[in-house]
Amino acid sequence: MLRPSPYDELARLATPDPDLGPPAYDPATYDRIPPDDDDPGRPSWSPPDHRRRRPRRFGFLVRLTLTAAVCAAFLLPADRLAAMYAQDRAADQVQRSLGLATRPDVDIHGFPFLTQVAAGKLDRVDVAVPDVAADRVSLAEVRATAEDVRIVGDLPTSVRGAVVGSVDGDVLLSFDDLNRELGSSQVKFTGEAGDSVRVAGALPVAGHEVRVRADAHVRRDGARSVSTTVDGMRLDVAGIATYRPGKDRAHSGLRLRPEAAARIADEAARAKALLAVPAVVDRLGVPKDQVDRALRGDKELRELTGSPRFVKQLMKVNLVDVVVEHPWLLEKAGVDPELITALLKLRPPELSEKLSLSFELPRTPGDLRLRDVTVERDGIRADLAGSGIRLGGEH
């Protein structure tokens, strides 16, 4: 390795020639050159700061974010409190306008609420009203979603009313409520397929419990009502008779139960009392000479009434006209005449009224109507639609 020449040291210490320009930068010796303290105007040298400086804009965004968070922390509770207060006032208005016995639940959607207040219009309001009186029964629930609700007055404190642009919802007539409200008749309602409701239970008639079965068909009746058609009605007096009201003589009428027909056939006195009525003999289809022999002799009577065919024929006889013409016959046959007379007075319209599931919506200022009606497992449900519903006072 070559040793540096002393002449090189002297060359570096010599005064530089101005024509040759500044000396070359030597990293090894540059930092060791002392500052020139003799030149007061020359700034002192300091090493460069290589740290990256953050832009001032980042600090502005941080301050802006913090300010927004603080404002939201104060505005969010205020917005929710105003919405809750408005919901409470709206529930009062709905209850008064519709004459409801139960205060509804009102839920105002949309955030922020105060911007809707400023615009005087609510995008969506859900209303649920339990236990609405509807004619003979009570609707278990009325649910509705109101959209495009124009506020009359100043929210949230000075609301005078509202105009609802459109309403969509449904009403439910619960079978549990029907069973409870019409429970005095001990009749139960259960959903069947389609539009049919099975009715089964008991009715008190002349001091006796009469079992009743029927099918009730529900349908929409106009824009605001649901009506009921009851058919297939059958009333059973245990061990005595079955009564099917109606004009169809092939299926309606009063007929003896197997137990009662068997008792009459086994007891000679009752059998003779029955065979002594020509109308009964005609309906039995037994030859008149055979009946005459049976009435004259016990052996012939036992031959006639002891056969299974006679009991079956006796069960087919419609006793409605016979009872009307010969009321004493029932007592002779061991049947309480007051019970049968009371049964025959139960006409189909009266029975249908007892088993009716009909209801009508409360009247509202505006177009509120029912649409499809369906029978579900829990009850009868009808779709609800409307527009231009006015609530409150001035509009």
Short mmCIF file of C-alpha atoms in Angstrom, two decimals:
data_model
loop_
_atom_site.label_atom_id
_atom_site.label_comp_id
_atom_site.label_asym_id
_atom_site.label_seq_id
_atom_site.Cartn_x
_atom_site.Cartn_y
_atom_site.Cartn_z
CA MET A 1 0.00 0.00 0.00
CA LEU A 2 1.36 3.42 -1.01
CA ARG A 3 1.93 5.91 1.73
CA PRO A 4 0.51 9.44 1.16
CA SER A 5 3.04 11.98 0.03
CA PRO A 6 3.72 15.01 2.29
CA TYR A 7 3.16 17.14 -0.74
CA ASP A 8 -0.44 16.05 -0.80
CA GLU A 9 -0.96 17.36 2.73
CA LEU A 10 0.58 20.68 1.78
CA ALA A 11 -1.66 20.89 -1.31
CA ARG A 12 -4.79 20.52 0.76
CA LEU A 13 -3.69 23.27 3.17
CA ALA A 14 -2.80 25.70 0.40
CA THR A 15 -5.05 28.57 -0.61
CA PRO A 16 -7.27 27.33 -3.44
CA ASP A 17 -6.95 28.90 -6.80
CA PRO A 18 -10.18 30.78 -7.62
CA ASP A 19 -9.86 29.70 -11.22
CA LEU A 20 -9.90 26.07 -10.22
CA GLY A 21 -13.26 26.23 -8.33
CA PRO A 22 -14.05 24.82 -4.88
CA PRO A 23 -12.13 21.86 -3.63
CA ALA A 24 -13.61 18.43 -4.07
CA TYR A 25 -15.88 17.15 -1.31
CA ASP A 26 -14.07 14.65 0.89
CA PRO A 27 -16.42 12.85 3.28
CA ALA A 28 -13.54 11.76 5.42
CA THR A 29 -12.40 15.30 6.20
CA TYR A 30 -15.50 17.45 5.61
CA ASP A 31 -16.96 17.04 9.07
CA ARG A 32 -13.63 17.82 10.72
CA ILE A 33 -13.27 21.24 9.11
CA PRO A 34 -13.79 23.79 11.92
CA PRO A 35 -16.20 26.65 11.33
CA ASP A 36 -14.79 29.94 10.35
CA ASP A 37 -15.36 32.00 13.46
CA ASP A 38 -13.71 35.01 11.91
CA ASP A 39 -16.71 35.54 9.53
CA PRO A 40 -19.63 36.70 11.71
CA GLY A 41 -22.02 36.82 8.76
CA ARG A 42 -21.54 33.19 7.90
CA PRO A 43 -24.20 30.87 9.44
CA SER A 44 -22.93 28.09 11.54
CA TRP A 45 -23.30 24.68 10.07
CA SER A 46 -25.51 21.95 11.58
CA PRO A 47 -26.22 18.45 10.39
CA PRO A 48 -29.39 18.04 8.25
CA ASP A 49 -32.66 16.72 9.82
CA HIS A 50 -33.65 13.65 7.82
CA ARG A 51 -36.97 13.01 9.72
CA ARG A 52 -40.14 13.16 7.49
CA ARG A 53 -42.43 15.97 8.51
CA ARG A 54 -46.23 15.19 8.56
CA PRO A 55 -48.41 17.45 6.48
CA ARG A 56 -50.43 20.01 8.33
CA ARG A 57 -53.62 18.66 6.65
CA PHE A 58 -53.51 15.46 8.76
CA GLY A 59 -53.86 17.46 11.96
CA PHE A 60 -56.84 19.30 10.51
CA LEU A 61 -58.59 16.02 9.69
CA VAL A 62 -58.00 14.71 13.18
CA ARG A 63 -59.51 17.83 14.72
CA LEU A 64 -62.45 17.65 12.34
CA THR A 65 -63.09 13.99 13.18
CA LEU A 66 -62.98 14.64 16.90
CA THR A 67 -65.37 17.56 16.54
CA ALA A 68 -67.82 15.43 14.55
CA ALA A 69 -67.63 12.64 17.14
CA VAL A 70 -68.34 15.06 19.98
CA CYS A 71 -71.29 16.55 18.09
CA ALA A 72 -72.69 13.09 17.33
CA ALA A 73 -72.35 12.10 20.97
CA PHE A 74 -74.60 15.01 21.92
CA LEU A 75 -76.97 14.98 18.91
CA LEU A 76 -77.74 11.23 18.88
CA PRO A 77 -79.39 11.18 22.33
CA ALA A 78 -81.25 14.37 21.50
CA ASP A 79 -82.49 12.90 18.22
CA ARG A 80 -83.69 9.69 19.91
CA LEU A 81 -85.39 11.59 22.73
CA ALA A 82 -87.24 13.73 20.21
CA ALA A 83 -88.31 10.60 18.28
CA MET A 84 -89.57 8.91 21.46
CA TYR A 85 -91.55 12.00 22.40
CA ALA A 86 -93.08 12.20 18.93
CA GLN A 87 -94.00 8.48 19.06
CA ASP A 88 -95.79 9.06 22.34
CA ARG A 89 -97.77 12.00 20.95
CA ALA A 90 -98.59 10.08 17.77
CA ALA A 91 -99.96 7.15 19.81
CA ASP A 92 -102.32 9.56 21.58
CA GLN A 93 -103.50 11.02 18.27
CA VAL A 94 -104.18 7.57 16.75
CA GLN A 95 -106.08 6.43 19.83
CA ARG A 96 -108.28 9.54 19.88
CA SER A 97 -108.89 9.64 16.12
CA LEU A 98 -109.94 5.98 15.86
CA GLY A 99 -111.70 5.80 19.21
CA LEU A 100 -109.54 2.91 20.40
CA ALA A 101 -109.88 1.46 23.87
CA THR A 102 -106.24 0.36 23.87
CA ARG A 103 -103.30 2.68 23.28
CA PRO A 104 -101.35 1.66 20.17
CA ASP A 105 -97.60 1.16 19.83
CA VAL A 106 -96.04 3.63 17.38
CA ASP A 107 -92.53 3.27 15.96
CA ILE A 108 -91.14 6.10 13.80
CA HIS A 109 -88.38 4.92 11.49
CA GLY A 110 -85.58 6.88 9.87
CA PHE A 111 -82.42 8.54 11.16
CA PRO A 112 -81.82 11.27 11.88
CA PHE A 113 -85.33 12.03 13.04
CA LEU A 114 -84.78 15.77 13.36
CA THR A 115 -84.16 16.14 9.63
CA GLN A 116 -87.59 14.61 9.01
CA VAL A 117 -89.01 17.07 11.50
CA ALA A 118 -87.53 19.93 9.55
CA ALA A 119 -89.09 18.61 6.34
CA GLY A 120 -92.50 18.06 8.00
CA LYS A 121 -92.76 14.51 6.63
CA LEU A 122 -92.02 11.05 8.02
CA ASP A 123 -90.87 8.32 5.68
CA ARG A 124 -92.27 5.34 7.60
CA VAL A 125 -94.28 4.76 10.77
CA ASP A 126 -95.23 1.32 12.15
CA VAL A 127 -98.41 1.08 14.23
CA ALA A 128 -99.57 -1.96 16.22
CA VAL A 129 -102.95 -1.88 17.95
CA PRO A 130 -103.93 -4.78 20.22
CA ASP A 131 -107.49 -5.72 21.08
CA VAL A 132 -109.57 -3.67 18.63
CA ALA A 133 -113.34 -3.94 19.05
CA ALA A 134 -114.92 -5.13 15.79
CA ASP A 135 -118.63 -5.87 16.08
CA ARG A 136 -119.29 -9.02 18.18
CA VAL A 137 -115.63 -9.92 18.59
CA SER A 138 -112.30 -8.21 19.12
CA LEU A 139 -109.41 -8.25 16.71
CA ALA A 140 -106.36 -9.65 18.46
CA GLU A 141 -104.03 -7.34 16.58
CA VAL A 142 -104.01 -4.70 13.88
CA ARG A 143 -100.61 -4.01 12.34
CA ALA A 144 -100.00 -1.30 9.79
CA THR A 145 -97.06 0.39 8.12
CA ALA A 146 -97.75 3.98 7.12
CA GLU A 147 -95.54 5.67 4.54
CA ASP A 148 -95.29 9.23 3.31
CA VAL A 149 -96.79 10.71 6.48
CA ARG A 150 -97.29 14.47 6.33
CA ILE A 151 -97.25 16.15 9.73
CA VAL A 152 -99.78 18.84 10.57
CA GLY A 153 -98.21 21.07 13.20
CA ASP A 154 -94.70 21.35 14.54
CA LEU A 155 -92.86 18.27 15.65
CA PRO A 156 -92.27 17.13 18.24
CA THR A 157 -94.31 19.33 20.58
CA SER A 158 -97.18 20.88 18.59
CA VAL A 159 -98.57 18.06 16.46
CA ARG A 160 -102.23 18.63 15.55
CA GLY A 161 -102.57 15.65 13.24
CA ALA A 162 -101.21 13.84 10.22
CA VAL A 163 -102.15 12.74 6.71
CA VAL A 164 -101.00 9.24 5.76
CA GLY A 165 -100.08 8.75 2.14
CA SER A 166 -100.37 4.95 2.08
CA VAL A 167 -101.05 2.14 4.56
CA ASP A 168 -100.21 -1.54 4.30
CA GLY A 169 -100.82 -4.11 7.04
CA ASP A 170 -103.07 -6.88 8.32
CA VAL A 171 -105.59 -7.74 11.02
CA LEU A 172 -105.86 -10.97 13.01
CA LEU A 173 -108.98 -12.46 14.56
CA SER A 174 -107.49 -14.96 16.99
CA PHE A 175 -109.18 -18.29 17.63
CA ASP A 176 -108.06 -18.03 21.25
CA ASP A 177 -109.92 -14.74 21.58
CA LEU A 178 -112.96 -16.18 19.83
CA ASN A 179 -113.00 -19.14 22.19
CA ARG A 180 -112.75 -16.80 25.16
CA GLU A 181 -115.23 -14.15 24.03
CA LEU A 182 -117.81 -16.66 22.83
CA GLY A 183 -116.94 -19.05 25.64
CA SER A 184 -120.38 -18.75 27.21
CA SER A 185 -121.53 -21.23 24.59
CA GLN A 186 -118.49 -23.46 25.20
CA VAL A 187 -117.82 -23.53 21.46
CA LYS A 188 -114.28 -23.87 20.12
CA PHE A 189 -112.97 -22.67 16.76
CA THR A 190 -110.10 -24.27 14.86
CA GLY A 191 -108.69 -23.50 11.45
CA GLU A 192 -109.25 -25.86 8.56
CA ALA A 193 -107.98 -25.79 4.99
CA GLY A 194 -108.89 -22.89 2.71
CA ASP A 195 -111.54 -20.56 4.12
CA SER A 196 -113.13 -23.08 6.50
CA VAL A 197 -113.26 -22.97 10.30
CA ARG A 198 -114.34 -26.01 12.28
CA VAL A 199 -116.81 -25.24 15.07
CA ALA A 200 -117.22 -27.79 17.86
CA GLY A 201 -118.52 -27.56 21.38
CA ALA A 202 -121.74 -27.39 23.35
CA LEU A 203 -124.83 -25.20 23.61
CA PRO A 204 -127.23 -25.12 26.56
CA VAL A 205 -130.73 -25.98 25.33
CA ALA A 206 -133.71 -26.43 27.69
CA GLY A 207 -131.47 -27.40 30.57
CA HIS A 208 -129.54 -29.95 28.51
CA GLU A 209 -126.09 -29.78 27.00
CA VAL A 210 -126.38 -30.12 23.26
CA ARG A 211 -123.24 -30.92 21.32
CA VAL A 212 -122.78 -28.80 18.21
CA ARG A 213 -120.59 -29.22 15.15
CA ALA A 214 -120.47 -27.01 12.09
CA ASP A 215 -118.27 -25.55 9.37
CA ALA A 216 -117.98 -21.78 9.17
CA HIS A 217 -116.74 -20.27 5.91
CA VAL A 218 -115.38 -16.73 6.08
CA ARG A 219 -115.11 -14.26 3.24
CA ARG A 220 -114.58 -10.56 2.69
CA ASP A 221 -117.88 -8.71 2.60
CA GLY A 222 -117.36 -5.35 0.96
CA ALA A 223 -114.34 -3.19 1.71
CA ARG A 224 -114.44 -3.21 5.51
CA SER A 225 -116.21 -6.39 6.70
CA VAL A 226 -115.72 -10.13 6.98
CA SER A 227 -118.85 -12.29 7.02
CA THR A 228 -119.53 -15.92 7.91
CA THR A 229 -121.53 -18.66 6.24
CA VAL A 230 -122.28 -21.60 8.54
CA ASP A 231 -123.20 -24.98 7.06
CA GLY A 232 -122.95 -28.65 7.91
CA MET A 233 -124.50 -27.85 11.27
CA ARG A 234 -125.31 -30.76 13.56
CA LEU A 235 -126.69 -30.74 17.11
CA ASP A 236 -126.52 -33.94 19.13
CA VAL A 237 -128.45 -34.74 22.29
CA ALA A 238 -126.41 -37.57 23.75
CA GLY A 239 -128.24 -40.88 23.49
CA ILE A 240 -131.49 -39.31 22.22
CA ALA A 241 -131.49 -37.52 18.86
CA THR A 242 -129.55 -35.56 16.25
CA TYR A 243 -130.93 -32.38 14.76
CA ARG A 244 -129.68 -30.93 11.48
CA PRO A 245 -131.39 -27.60 10.72
CA GLY A 246 -132.14 -26.72 7.14
CA LYS A 247 -134.58 -27.16 4.28
CA ASP A 248 -132.90 -30.14 2.64
CA ARG A 249 -135.11 -32.97 3.90
CA ALA A 250 -132.65 -35.62 2.74
CA HIS A 251 -129.96 -34.38 5.14
CA SER A 252 -131.76 -32.12 7.62
CA GLY A 253 -134.32 -32.90 10.29
CA LEU A 254 -134.59 -34.66 13.64
CA ARG A 255 -133.55 -38.29 13.85
CA LEU A 256 -133.18 -40.71 16.73
CA ARG A 257 -129.76 -41.80 17.88
CA PRO A 258 -129.01 -45.56 17.80
CA GLU A 259 -129.39 -45.83 21.58
CA ALA A 260 -132.86 -44.24 21.57
CA ALA A 261 -134.03 -46.32 18.58
CA ALA A 262 -132.83 -49.50 20.29
CA ARG A 263 -134.68 -48.60 23.51
CA ILE A 264 -137.92 -48.06 21.62
CA ALA A 265 -137.53 -51.35 19.78
CA ASP A 266 -136.86 -53.25 23.04
CA GLU A 267 -139.82 -51.82 25.00
CA ALA A 268 -143.20 -52.92 23.72
CA ALA A 269 -145.14 -49.93 25.08
CA ARG A 270 -142.89 -47.41 23.38
CA ALA A 271 -142.85 -49.37 20.14
CA LYS A 272 -146.65 -49.57 20.05
CA ALA A 273 -146.94 -45.83 20.75
CA LEU A 274 -144.66 -45.13 17.81
CA LEU A 275 -146.37 -47.58 15.44
CA ALA A 276 -149.77 -46.13 16.32
CA VAL A 277 -148.87 -42.93 14.41
CA PRO A 278 -149.59 -43.35 10.65
CA ALA A 279 -146.98 -40.73 9.72
CA VAL A 280 -144.29 -42.81 11.42
CA VAL A 281 -145.47 -46.00 9.73
CA ASP A 282 -145.38 -44.30 6.34
CA ARG A 283 -141.80 -43.14 6.92
CA LEU A 284 -140.74 -46.59 8.18
CA GLY A 285 -141.81 -48.24 4.98
CA VAL A 286 -143.34 -51.20 6.85
CA PRO A 287 -146.46 -52.80 5.29
CA LYS A 288 -149.64 -51.69 7.05
CA ASP A 289 -150.92 -55.24 7.59
CA GLN A 290 -147.67 -56.20 9.31
CA VAL A 291 -148.00 -53.18 11.60
CA ASP A 292 -151.58 -54.10 12.40
CA ARG A 293 -150.53 -57.61 13.43
CA ALA A 294 -147.72 -56.21 15.55
CA LEU A 295 -150.11 -53.91 17.36
CA ARG A 296 -152.45 -56.86 18.11
CA GLY A 297 -149.88 -59.41 19.29
CA ASP A 298 -146.66 -59.30 21.27
CA LYS A 299 -145.09 -62.10 19.23
CA GLU A 300 -145.67 -60.26 15.95
CA LEU A 301 -144.44 -57.04 17.63
CA ARG A 302 -141.19 -58.71 18.70
CA GLU A 303 -140.71 -60.11 15.22
CA LEU A 304 -141.09 -56.65 13.73
CA THR A 305 -139.12 -54.55 16.20
CA GLY A 306 -136.52 -57.16 17.12
CA SER A 307 -134.82 -57.19 13.76
CA PRO A 308 -131.71 -54.95 13.21
CA ARG A 309 -133.40 -53.66 10.07
CA PHE A 310 -136.20 -52.05 12.10
CA VAL A 311 -133.75 -50.07 14.26
CA LYS A 312 -131.96 -48.78 11.16
CA GLN A 313 -135.27 -47.81 9.57
CA LEU A 314 -136.34 -46.05 12.74
CA MET A 315 -133.10 -44.00 12.80
CA LYS A 316 -133.82 -42.75 9.29
CA VAL A 317 -137.25 -41.37 10.13
CA ASN A 318 -137.37 -37.58 10.15
CA LEU A 319 -139.42 -36.80 13.25
CA VAL A 320 -139.75 -33.04 12.71
CA ASP A 321 -143.25 -33.13 11.28
CA VAL A 322 -144.26 -36.01 13.52
CA VAL A 323 -143.27 -34.12 16.66
CA VAL A 324 -145.10 -31.00 15.54
CA GLU A 325 -148.31 -32.96 14.91
CA HIS A 326 -147.97 -35.39 17.82
CA PRO A 327 -146.02 -33.71 20.65
CA TRP A 328 -147.06 -36.45 23.12
CA LEU A 329 -145.20 -39.02 21.06
CA LEU A 330 -141.79 -37.94 22.33
CA GLU A 331 -142.73 -38.45 25.94
CA LYS A 332 -144.17 -41.87 25.10
CA ALA A 333 -140.85 -42.71 23.44
CA GLY A 334 -138.90 -41.61 26.52
CA VAL A 335 -137.66 -38.30 25.07
CA ASP A 336 -138.00 -34.96 26.89
CA PRO A 337 -140.49 -33.04 24.72
CA GLU A 338 -139.27 -29.63 25.96
CA LEU A 339 -135.76 -30.41 24.76
CA ILE A 340 -136.88 -31.43 21.29
CA THR A 341 -139.23 -28.46 21.03
CA ALA A 342 -136.38 -26.12 21.98
CA LEU A 343 -134.11 -27.80 19.42
CA LEU A 344 -136.63 -27.31 16.65
CA LYS A 345 -136.86 -23.62 17.51
CA LEU A 346 -133.15 -23.19 16.77
CA ARG A 347 -133.43 -22.01 13.21
CA PRO A 348 -130.35 -21.80 10.96
CA PRO A 349 -130.14 -17.97 11.04
CA GLU A 350 -130.20 -17.96 14.82
CA LEU A 351 -127.61 -20.71 15.05
CA SER A 352 -125.42 -19.00 12.49
CA GLU A 353 -125.55 -15.83 14.56
CA LYS A 354 -124.40 -17.75 17.62
CA LEU A 355 -121.46 -19.18 15.66
CA SER A 356 -120.73 -16.07 13.59
CA LEU A 357 -117.12 -14.96 13.18
CA SER A 358 -118.06 -11.78 11.34
CA PHE A 359 -116.34 -8.49 12.11
CA GLU A 360 -116.10 -4.98 10.74
CA LEU A 361 -113.24 -2.51 10.79
CA PRO A 362 -113.72 0.70 12.78
CA ARG A 363 -114.59 3.65 10.59
CA THR A 364 -111.68 5.93 9.79
CA PRO A 365 -111.43 9.29 8.02
CA GLY A 366 -109.97 8.08 4.74
CA ASP A 367 -109.82 5.03 2.51
CA LEU A 368 -109.07 2.01 4.74
CA ARG A 369 -110.12 -1.35 3.32
CA LEU A 370 -109.66 -5.09 3.63
CA ARG A 371 -108.16 -7.24 0.92
CA ASP A 372 -107.55 -11.01 0.99
CA VAL A 373 -109.01 -13.03 3.88
CA THR A 374 -107.37 -16.33 4.85
CA VAL A 375 -107.82 -18.91 7.60
CA GLU A 376 -104.59 -19.74 9.41
CA ARG A 377 -103.73 -22.03 12.26
CA ASP A 378 -104.04 -19.27 14.88
CA GLY A 379 -106.99 -17.39 13.47
CA ILE A 380 -108.49 -15.44 10.59
CA ARG A 381 -106.17 -12.94 8.94
CA ALA A 382 -107.11 -10.20 6.49
CA ASP A 383 -104.77 -7.92 4.57
CA LEU A 384 -105.20 -4.21 5.14
CA ALA A 385 -104.59 -1.35 2.71
CA GLY A 386 -105.47 2.31 2.56
CA SER A 387 -104.53 5.82 1.54
CA GLY A 388 -105.33 9.38 2.51
CA ILE A 389 -105.93 8.47 6.16
CA ARG A 390 -106.38 11.63 8.24
CA LEU A 391 -105.57 11.59 11.93
CA GLY A 392 -106.07 14.36 14.42
CA GLY A 393 -107.80 17.71 14.00
CA GLU A 394 -106.90 20.29 11.35
CA HIS A 395 -105.51 19.20 8.00
#
